Each structure stands twice: as C-alpha cells, then as structure tokens.
Amino acid sequence: EKKKVVPFTAKEYKHIINNLDGCFRSDDVNEFWRAACTISYWLGLRLGDIINLEWNSIKSKSIVVWTEKKDSRVELPLNHKLTGGDELLKLVRRLPCHGKHVFPKEMRDKINNPKKRHYFSQQFRELMNRTEIGGKSFHCFRHAFATRHKNLPIEDVARMLGHKSTSTTKGYTH
C-alpha cells in the first residue's frame, strides 16, 4: 500500500531553511540542502533535476529544465510570487560556480548512479530528524508546489511539473 504523501507547509519550509546552519558538519552540505530545498519548494523540481542543473538554463525571468524522469523540457517563471519571486533569484546569485553545472560533479556522479543515490535520501532523512519534521521525503516539495498552484488550470500545473497526464498531477494537489 502506498504511503500518503503530505506536502510541506510554508511554515515547515521556513523552519528547514532557518535551521540548516550547523545541521551538518560541512557548511557546503548545509548550503547544498538550503539551495535544493529552496529550489524544489518554489519550482517543484526533483532532486536529480536540481543536481543536474546547468547555469545556461537559468535566465533572468525563467529556468528551463530537462527533467530526467520524463525526458521533457519544463520552463518555469522565476519572477512570480508562486515560484519564489526574488527569493529564488537571490539564492541563485549566491551559489558558487562549478563549471557549466550549478552543483559539483561529485554530486552528479552520486545522483546519477543508482547504487549511490541513496546517499541523498539518507542525508535528507537526517535533516528531517534534526529539524524535527517527521514523515516527509524530499518528494513532498513537489506536492507543496502543486498544492500552491492548484487554483491554476490543471493542464498548466501538469506542464510545470513535467507530467504528461493531468491525472498524475491531480494526485499531487492537496
């Protein structure tokens, strides 16, 4: 039986972001999770899509992502209140450069290797334990994104999430 997915609330998202400093031994790890959680909360991207982001996909008003799971192109606005507005743009400007990719090669090597990608799930579970938020996975950020956008036409939300079917998207809105 599938476990019911509950989206992150705005309060939980802020709690995570505000309690990341010192959560892990490495400031780089803390900053990675701050960036990944922020990007996923505001844009609904999967962790793999975030880690594989390229700088040239980030424009002044939008971000274009080739989703790994569905191999489809998704374009999301960066200047709208439902997609983070200035918060996301400020975050992107603070990120260090790792060549053509936003995140380091070591992370891409792990997320793209089925035998090593559990590393991120374990770290995220640890983050949830340290911030005392139970029962949620990183995927809950996608549900939060869809739920925030549920007043838009379902076809628009499906397109932003990279879903081929609106019936899949309906399962993401709560």
JSON list of C-alpha atoms in Angstrom, two decimals:
[
{"chain": "A", "resi": 1, "resn": "GLU", "atom": "CA", "xyz": [0.00, 0.00, 0.00]},
{"chain": "A", "resi": 2, "resn": "LYS", "atom": "CA", "xyz": [1.33, 3.40, -0.96]},
{"chain": "A", "resi": 3, "resn": "LYS", "atom": "CA", "xyz": [2.19, 5.81, 1.81]},
{"chain": "A", "resi": 4, "resn": "LYS", "atom": "CA", "xyz": [0.17, 9.03, 1.68]},
{"chain": "A", "resi": 5, "resn": "VAL", "atom": "CA", "xyz": [2.38, 11.96, 0.70]},
{"chain": "A", "resi": 6, "resn": "VAL", "atom": "CA", "xyz": [1.80, 15.17, 2.61]},
{"chain": "A", "resi": 7, "resn": "PRO", "atom": "CA", "xyz": [3.18, 18.41, 1.15]},
{"chain": "A", "resi": 8, "resn": "PHE", "atom": "CA", "xyz": [5.50, 20.65, 3.10]},
{"chain": "A", "resi": 9, "resn": "THR", "atom": "CA", "xyz": [3.75, 23.68, 4.52]},
{"chain": "A", "resi": 10, "resn": "ALA", "atom": "CA", "xyz": [5.22, 27.16, 4.18]},
{"chain": "A", "resi": 11, "resn": "LYS", "atom": "CA", "xyz": [5.96, 27.06, 7.91]},
{"chain": "A", "resi": 12, "resn": "GLU", "atom": "CA", "xyz": [7.86, 23.76, 7.62]},
{"chain": "A", "resi": 13, "resn": "TYR", "atom": "CA", "xyz": [9.82, 25.03, 4.62]},
{"chain": "A", "resi": 14, "resn": "LYS", "atom": "CA", "xyz": [10.88, 28.16, 6.53]},
{"chain": "A", "resi": 15, "resn": "HIS", "atom": "CA", "xyz": [11.75, 26.03, 9.57]},
{"chain": "A", "resi": 16, "resn": "ILE", "atom": "CA", "xyz": [14.06, 23.86, 7.45]},
{"chain": "A", "resi": 17, "resn": "ILE", "atom": "CA", "xyz": [15.76, 26.85, 5.80]},
{"chain": "A", "resi": 18, "resn": "ASN", "atom": "CA", "xyz": [16.18, 28.70, 9.12]},
{"chain": "A", "resi": 19, "resn": "ASN", "atom": "CA", "xyz": [17.66, 25.67, 10.91]},
{"chain": "A", "resi": 20, "resn": "LEU", "atom": "CA", "xyz": [20.22, 24.44, 8.38]},
{"chain": "A", "resi": 21, "resn": "ASP", "atom": "CA", "xyz": [23.22, 26.29, 9.78]},
{"chain": "A", "resi": 22, "resn": "GLY", "atom": "CA", "xyz": [25.28, 23.74, 11.69]},
{"chain": "A", "resi": 23, "resn": "CYS", "atom": "CA", "xyz": [22.94, 20.89, 10.78]},
{"chain": "A", "resi": 24, "resn": "PHE", "atom": "CA", "xyz": [25.76, 19.03, 9.05]},
{"chain": "A", "resi": 25, "resn": "ARG", "atom": "CA", "xyz": [29.50, 19.26, 9.74]},
{"chain": "A", "resi": 26, "resn": "SER", "atom": "CA", "xyz": [30.18, 20.84, 6.38]},
{"chain": "A", "resi": 27, "resn": "ASP", "atom": "CA", "xyz": [28.93, 24.31, 5.51]},
{"chain": "A", "resi": 28, "resn": "ASP", "atom": "CA", "xyz": [28.93, 23.19, 1.87]},
{"chain": "A", "resi": 29, "resn": "VAL", "atom": "CA", "xyz": [26.48, 20.38, 2.71]},
{"chain": "A", "resi": 30, "resn": "ASN", "atom": "CA", "xyz": [24.27, 22.79, 4.68]},
{"chain": "A", "resi": 31, "resn": "GLU", "atom": "CA", "xyz": [24.28, 25.24, 1.75]},
{"chain": "A", "resi": 32, "resn": "PHE", "atom": "CA", "xyz": [23.55, 22.48, -0.75]},
{"chain": "A", "resi": 33, "resn": "TRP", "atom": "CA", "xyz": [20.46, 21.43, 1.19]},
{"chain": "A", "resi": 34, "resn": "ARG", "atom": "CA", "xyz": [19.38, 25.05, 1.61]},
{"chain": "A", "resi": 35, "resn": "ALA", "atom": "CA", "xyz": [19.61, 25.51, -2.17]},
{"chain": "A", "resi": 36, "resn": "ALA", "atom": "CA", "xyz": [17.99, 22.16, -3.04]},
{"chain": "A", "resi": 37, "resn": "CYS", "atom": "CA", "xyz": [15.08, 22.65, -0.63]},
{"chain": "A", "resi": 38, "resn": "THR", "atom": "CA", "xyz": [14.51, 26.22, -1.81]},
{"chain": "A", "resi": 39, "resn": "ILE", "atom": "CA", "xyz": [14.59, 25.28, -5.49]},
{"chain": "A", "resi": 40, "resn": "SER", "atom": "CA", "xyz": [12.30, 22.30, -5.02]},
{"chain": "A", "resi": 41, "resn": "TYR", "atom": "CA", "xyz": [9.84, 24.13, -2.77]},
{"chain": "A", "resi": 42, "resn": "TRP", "atom": "CA", "xyz": [9.47, 27.02, -5.21]},
{"chain": "A", "resi": 43, "resn": "LEU", "atom": "CA", "xyz": [9.83, 25.16, -8.53]},
{"chain": "A", "resi": 44, "resn": "GLY", "atom": "CA", "xyz": [8.72, 21.62, -7.75]},
{"chain": "A", "resi": 45, "resn": "LEU", "atom": "CA", "xyz": [11.85, 20.07, -9.24]},
{"chain": "A", "resi": 46, "resn": "ARG", "atom": "CA", "xyz": [13.08, 16.58, -8.39]},
{"chain": "A", "resi": 47, "resn": "LEU", "atom": "CA", "xyz": [16.41, 16.33, -6.58]},
{"chain": "A", "resi": 48, "resn": "GLY", "atom": "CA", "xyz": [18.07, 14.74, -9.62]},
{"chain": "A", "resi": 49, "resn": "ASP", "atom": "CA", "xyz": [16.91, 17.60, -11.84]},
{"chain": "A", "resi": 50, "resn": "ILE", "atom": "CA", "xyz": [18.26, 20.14, -9.34]},
{"chain": "A", "resi": 51, "resn": "ILE", "atom": "CA", "xyz": [21.67, 18.47, -9.03]},
{"chain": "A", "resi": 52, "resn": "ASN", "atom": "CA", "xyz": [21.97, 18.27, -12.85]},
{"chain": "A", "resi": 53, "resn": "LEU", "atom": "CA", "xyz": [21.03, 21.94, -13.39]},
{"chain": "A", "resi": 54, "resn": "GLU", "atom": "CA", "xyz": [23.22, 23.88, -15.80]},
{"chain": "A", "resi": 55, "resn": "TRP", "atom": "CA", "xyz": [23.91, 27.60, -15.48]},
{"chain": "A", "resi": 56, "resn": "ASN", "atom": "CA", "xyz": [22.77, 28.31, -19.03]},
{"chain": "A", "resi": 57, "resn": "SER", "atom": "CA", "xyz": [19.28, 27.02, -18.15]},
{"chain": "A", "resi": 58, "resn": "ILE", "atom": "CA", "xyz": [18.80, 29.88, -15.66]},
{"chain": "A", "resi": 59, "resn": "LYS", "atom": "CA", "xyz": [17.59, 33.06, -17.33]},
{"chain": "A", "resi": 60, "resn": "SER", "atom": "CA", "xyz": [16.63, 36.37, -15.75]},
{"chain": "A", "resi": 61, "resn": "LYS", "atom": "CA", "xyz": [12.91, 35.56, -15.81]},
{"chain": "A", "resi": 62, "resn": "SER", "atom": "CA", "xyz": [12.74, 31.77, -16.12]},
{"chain": "A", "resi": 63, "resn": "ILE", "atom": "CA", "xyz": [14.51, 28.48, -15.68]},
{"chain": "A", "resi": 64, "resn": "VAL", "atom": "CA", "xyz": [14.46, 25.73, -18.31]},
{"chain": "A", "resi": 65, "resn": "VAL", "atom": "CA", "xyz": [14.98, 22.18, -17.11]},
{"chain": "A", "resi": 66, "resn": "TRP", "atom": "CA", "xyz": [15.16, 18.87, -18.93]},
{"chain": "A", "resi": 67, "resn": "THR", "atom": "CA", "xyz": [13.54, 16.52, -16.44]},
{"chain": "A", "resi": 68, "resn": "GLU", "atom": "CA", "xyz": [15.43, 13.27, -16.03]},
{"chain": "A", "resi": 69, "resn": "LYS", "atom": "CA", "xyz": [12.44, 11.07, -15.26]},
{"chain": "A", "resi": 70, "resn": "LYS", "atom": "CA", "xyz": [10.22, 12.03, -18.19]},
{"chain": "A", "resi": 71, "resn": "ASP", "atom": "CA", "xyz": [12.89, 13.45, -20.51]},
{"chain": "A", "resi": 72, "resn": "SER", "atom": "CA", "xyz": [10.79, 16.52, -21.11]},
{"chain": "A", "resi": 73, "resn": "ARG", "atom": "CA", "xyz": [11.53, 20.22, -21.16]},
{"chain": "A", "resi": 74, "resn": "VAL", "atom": "CA", "xyz": [9.97, 22.34, -18.42]},
{"chain": "A", "resi": 75, "resn": "GLU", "atom": "CA", "xyz": [10.12, 26.14, -18.31]},
{"chain": "A", "resi": 76, "resn": "LEU", "atom": "CA", "xyz": [9.25, 27.81, -15.02]},
{"chain": "A", "resi": 77, "resn": "PRO", "atom": "CA", "xyz": [8.97, 31.53, -14.25]},
{"chain": "A", "resi": 78, "resn": "LEU", "atom": "CA", "xyz": [11.40, 32.94, -11.70]},
{"chain": "A", "resi": 79, "resn": "ASN", "atom": "CA", "xyz": [9.68, 36.25, -11.12]},
{"chain": "A", "resi": 80, "resn": "HIS", "atom": "CA", "xyz": [6.28, 35.13, -9.83]},
{"chain": "A", "resi": 81, "resn": "LYS", "atom": "CA", "xyz": [5.21, 35.03, -6.16]},
{"chain": "A", "resi": 82, "resn": "LEU", "atom": "CA", "xyz": [4.14, 31.38, -6.51]},
{"chain": "A", "resi": 83, "resn": "THR", "atom": "CA", "xyz": [7.63, 30.45, -7.71]},
{"chain": "A", "resi": 84, "resn": "GLY", "atom": "CA", "xyz": [9.60, 32.34, -5.11]},
{"chain": "A", "resi": 85, "resn": "GLY", "atom": "CA", "xyz": [9.98, 35.68, -6.84]},
{"chain": "A", "resi": 86, "resn": "ASP", "atom": "CA", "xyz": [13.12, 37.42, -5.60]},
{"chain": "A", "resi": 87, "resn": "GLU", "atom": "CA", "xyz": [13.95, 34.70, -3.04]},
{"chain": "A", "resi": 88, "resn": "LEU", "atom": "CA", "xyz": [14.92, 32.25, -5.76]},
{"chain": "A", "resi": 89, "resn": "LEU", "atom": "CA", "xyz": [16.88, 34.80, -7.78]},
{"chain": "A", "resi": 90, "resn": "LYS", "atom": "CA", "xyz": [18.86, 35.86, -4.69]},
{"chain": "A", "resi": 91, "resn": "LEU", "atom": "CA", "xyz": [19.66, 32.22, -3.93]},
{"chain": "A", "resi": 92, "resn": "VAL", "atom": "CA", "xyz": [20.90, 31.55, -7.46]},
{"chain": "A", "resi": 93, "resn": "ARG", "atom": "CA", "xyz": [23.17, 34.60, -7.35]},
{"chain": "A", "resi": 94, "resn": "ARG", "atom": "CA", "xyz": [24.81, 33.33, -4.12]},
{"chain": "A", "resi": 95, "resn": "LEU", "atom": "CA", "xyz": [25.62, 29.86, -5.45]},
{"chain": "A", "resi": 96, "resn": "PRO", "atom": "CA", "xyz": [29.26, 29.15, -6.32]},
{"chain": "A", "resi": 97, "resn": "CYS", "atom": "CA", "xyz": [30.13, 28.23, -9.89]},
{"chain": "A", "resi": 98, "resn": "HIS", "atom": "CA", "xyz": [31.12, 24.62, -10.71]},
{"chain": "A", "resi": 99, "resn": "GLY", "atom": "CA", "xyz": [31.80, 25.00, -14.39]},
{"chain": "A", "resi": 100, "resn": "LYS", "atom": "CA", "xyz": [28.75, 24.65, -16.61]},
{"chain": "A", "resi": 101, "resn": "HIS", "atom": "CA", "xyz": [26.76, 22.97, -13.81]},
{"chain": "A", "resi": 102, "resn": "VAL", "atom": "CA", "xyz": [25.31, 24.65, -10.73]},
{"chain": "A", "resi": 103, "resn": "PHE", "atom": "CA", "xyz": [26.35, 21.79, -8.41]},
{"chain": "A", "resi": 104, "resn": "PRO", "atom": "CA", "xyz": [29.66, 19.86, -8.25]},
{"chain": "A", "resi": 105, "resn": "LYS", "atom": "CA", "xyz": [30.45, 16.80, -10.37]},
{"chain": "A", "resi": 106, "resn": "GLU", "atom": "CA", "xyz": [30.71, 14.59, -7.26]},
{"chain": "A", "resi": 107, "resn": "MET", "atom": "CA", "xyz": [27.02, 15.20, -6.57]},
{"chain": "A", "resi": 108, "resn": "ARG", "atom": "CA", "xyz": [26.03, 14.45, -10.17]},
{"chain": "A", "resi": 109, "resn": "ASP", "atom": "CA", "xyz": [28.08, 11.25, -10.05]},
{"chain": "A", "resi": 110, "resn": "LYS", "atom": "CA", "xyz": [26.17, 10.12, -6.93]},
{"chain": "A", "resi": 111, "resn": "ILE", "atom": "CA", "xyz": [22.65, 11.08, -8.04]},
{"chain": "A", "resi": 112, "resn": "ASN", "atom": "CA", "xyz": [23.14, 9.52, -11.48]},
{"chain": "A", "resi": 113, "resn": "ASN", "atom": "CA", "xyz": [24.40, 6.22, -10.02]},
{"chain": "A", "resi": 114, "resn": "PRO", "atom": "CA", "xyz": [21.52, 4.02, -8.78]},
{"chain": "A", "resi": 115, "resn": "LYS", "atom": "CA", "xyz": [23.87, 2.34, -6.29]},
{"chain": "A", "resi": 116, "resn": "LYS", "atom": "CA", "xyz": [24.90, 5.66, -4.71]},
{"chain": "A", "resi": 117, "resn": "ARG", "atom": "CA", "xyz": [21.82, 7.89, -4.94]},
{"chain": "A", "resi": 118, "resn": "HIS", "atom": "CA", "xyz": [20.56, 6.63, -1.55]},
{"chain": "A", "resi": 119, "resn": "TYR", "atom": "CA", "xyz": [23.23, 8.93, -0.05]},
{"chain": "A", "resi": 120, "resn": "PHE", "atom": "CA", "xyz": [20.90, 11.90, -0.62]},
{"chain": "A", "resi": 121, "resn": "SER", "atom": "CA", "xyz": [17.86, 10.15, 0.86]},
{"chain": "A", "resi": 122, "resn": "GLN", "atom": "CA", "xyz": [19.85, 9.33, 3.98]},
{"chain": "A", "resi": 123, "resn": "GLN", "atom": "CA", "xyz": [21.09, 12.91, 4.33]},
{"chain": "A", "resi": 124, "resn": "PHE", "atom": "CA", "xyz": [17.61, 14.32, 3.81]},
{"chain": "A", "resi": 125, "resn": "ARG", "atom": "CA", "xyz": [16.17, 11.92, 6.40]},
{"chain": "A", "resi": 126, "resn": "GLU", "atom": "CA", "xyz": [18.87, 13.14, 8.80]},
{"chain": "A", "resi": 127, "resn": "LEU", "atom": "CA", "xyz": [17.92, 16.75, 8.01]},
{"chain": "A", "resi": 128, "resn": "MET", "atom": "CA", "xyz": [14.26, 15.97, 8.77]},
{"chain": "A", "resi": 129, "resn": "ASN", "atom": "CA", "xyz": [15.27, 14.34, 12.07]},
{"chain": "A", "resi": 130, "resn": "ARG", "atom": "CA", "xyz": [17.40, 17.33, 13.07]},
{"chain": "A", "resi": 131, "resn": "THR", "atom": "CA", "xyz": [14.65, 19.81, 12.22]},
{"chain": "A", "resi": 132, "resn": "GLU", "atom": "CA", "xyz": [12.09, 17.55, 13.93]},
{"chain": "A", "resi": 133, "resn": "ILE", "atom": "CA", "xyz": [9.84, 17.23, 10.88]},
{"chain": "A", "resi": 134, "resn": "GLY", "atom": "CA", "xyz": [8.60, 13.69, 10.62]},
{"chain": "A", "resi": 135, "resn": "GLY", "atom": "CA", "xyz": [7.18, 11.55, 7.86]},
{"chain": "A", "resi": 136, "resn": "LYS", "atom": "CA", "xyz": [8.29, 13.60, 4.87]},
{"chain": "A", "resi": 137, "resn": "SER", "atom": "CA", "xyz": [10.62, 12.94, 1.97]},
{"chain": "A", "resi": 138, "resn": "PHE", "atom": "CA", "xyz": [12.19, 15.36, -0.48]},
{"chain": "A", "resi": 139, "resn": "HIS", "atom": "CA", "xyz": [9.41, 14.48, -2.93]},
{"chain": "A", "resi": 140, "resn": "CYS", "atom": "CA", "xyz": [6.94, 16.28, -0.63]},
{"chain": "A", "resi": 141, "resn": "PHE", "atom": "CA", "xyz": [8.31, 19.56, -2.02]},
{"chain": "A", "resi": 142, "resn": "ARG", "atom": "CA", "xyz": [6.79, 18.66, -5.44]},
{"chain": "A", "resi": 143, "resn": "HIS", "atom": "CA", "xyz": [3.45, 18.16, -3.74]},
{"chain": "A", "resi": 144, "resn": "ALA", "atom": "CA", "xyz": [3.81, 21.53, -2.00]},
{"chain": "A", "resi": 145, "resn": "PHE", "atom": "CA", "xyz": [4.48, 23.17, -5.37]},
{"chain": "A", "resi": 146, "resn": "ALA", "atom": "CA", "xyz": [1.42, 21.54, -6.97]},
{"chain": "A", "resi": 147, "resn": "THR", "atom": "CA", "xyz": [-0.77, 22.41, -3.99]},
{"chain": "A", "resi": 148, "resn": "ARG", "atom": "CA", "xyz": [0.28, 26.08, -4.12]},
{"chain": "A", "resi": 149, "resn": "HIS", "atom": "CA", "xyz": [-0.69, 26.15, -7.79]},
{"chain": "A", "resi": 150, "resn": "LYS", "atom": "CA", "xyz": [-4.00, 24.25, -7.50]},
{"chain": "A", "resi": 151, "resn": "ASN", "atom": "CA", "xyz": [-6.03, 27.34, -8.43]},
{"chain": "A", "resi": 152, "resn": "LEU", "atom": "CA", "xyz": [-4.39, 27.39, -11.87]},
{"chain": "A", "resi": 153, "resn": "PRO", "atom": "CA", "xyz": [-5.71, 25.21, -14.70]},
{"chain": "A", "resi": 154, "resn": "ILE", "atom": "CA", "xyz": [-4.59, 21.62, -14.04]},
{"chain": "A", "resi": 155, "resn": "GLU", "atom": "CA", "xyz": [-3.00, 21.49, -17.52]},
{"chain": "A", "resi": 156, "resn": "ASP", "atom": "CA", "xyz": [-0.69, 24.38, -16.57]},
{"chain": "A", "resi": 157, "resn": "VAL", "atom": "CA", "xyz": [0.36, 22.70, -13.32]},
{"chain": "A", "resi": 158, "resn": "ALA", "atom": "CA", "xyz": [0.95, 19.40, -15.15]},
{"chain": "A", "resi": 159, "resn": "ARG", "atom": "CA", "xyz": [3.14, 21.18, -17.70]},
{"chain": "A", "resi": 160, "resn": "MET", "atom": "CA", "xyz": [5.19, 22.86, -14.95]},
{"chain": "A", "resi": 161, "resn": "LEU", "atom": "CA", "xyz": [5.75, 19.53, -13.20]},
{"chain": "A", "resi": 162, "resn": "GLY", "atom": "CA", "xyz": [6.59, 17.77, -16.46]},
{"chain": "A", "resi": 163, "resn": "HIS", "atom": "CA", "xyz": [3.60, 15.43, -16.21]},
{"chain": "A", "resi": 164, "resn": "LYS", "atom": "CA", "xyz": [2.17, 14.02, -19.43]},
{"chain": "A", "resi": 165, "resn": "SER", "atom": "CA", "xyz": [-1.18, 13.32, -17.75]},
{"chain": "A", "resi": 166, "resn": "THR", "atom": "CA", "xyz": [-3.31, 15.64, -15.64]},
{"chain": "A", "resi": 167, "resn": "SER", "atom": "CA", "xyz": [-4.49, 12.62, -13.66]},
{"chain": "A", "resi": 168, "resn": "THR", "atom": "CA", "xyz": [-0.94, 12.28, -12.29]},
{"chain": "A", "resi": 169, "resn": "THR", "atom": "CA", "xyz": [-0.97, 15.97, -11.36]},
{"chain": "A", "resi": 170, "resn": "LYS", "atom": "CA", "xyz": [-4.31, 15.65, -9.54]},
{"chain": "A", "resi": 171, "resn": "GLY", "atom": "CA", "xyz": [-2.60, 13.21, -7.15]},
{"chain": "A", "resi": 172, "resn": "TYR", "atom": "CA", "xyz": [-0.08, 15.95, -6.26]},
{"chain": "A", "resi": 173, "resn": "THR", "atom": "CA", "xyz": [-2.57, 18.62, -5.24]},
{"chain": "A", "resi": 174, "resn": "HIS", "atom": "CA", "xyz": [-3.88, 18.51, -1.67]}
]
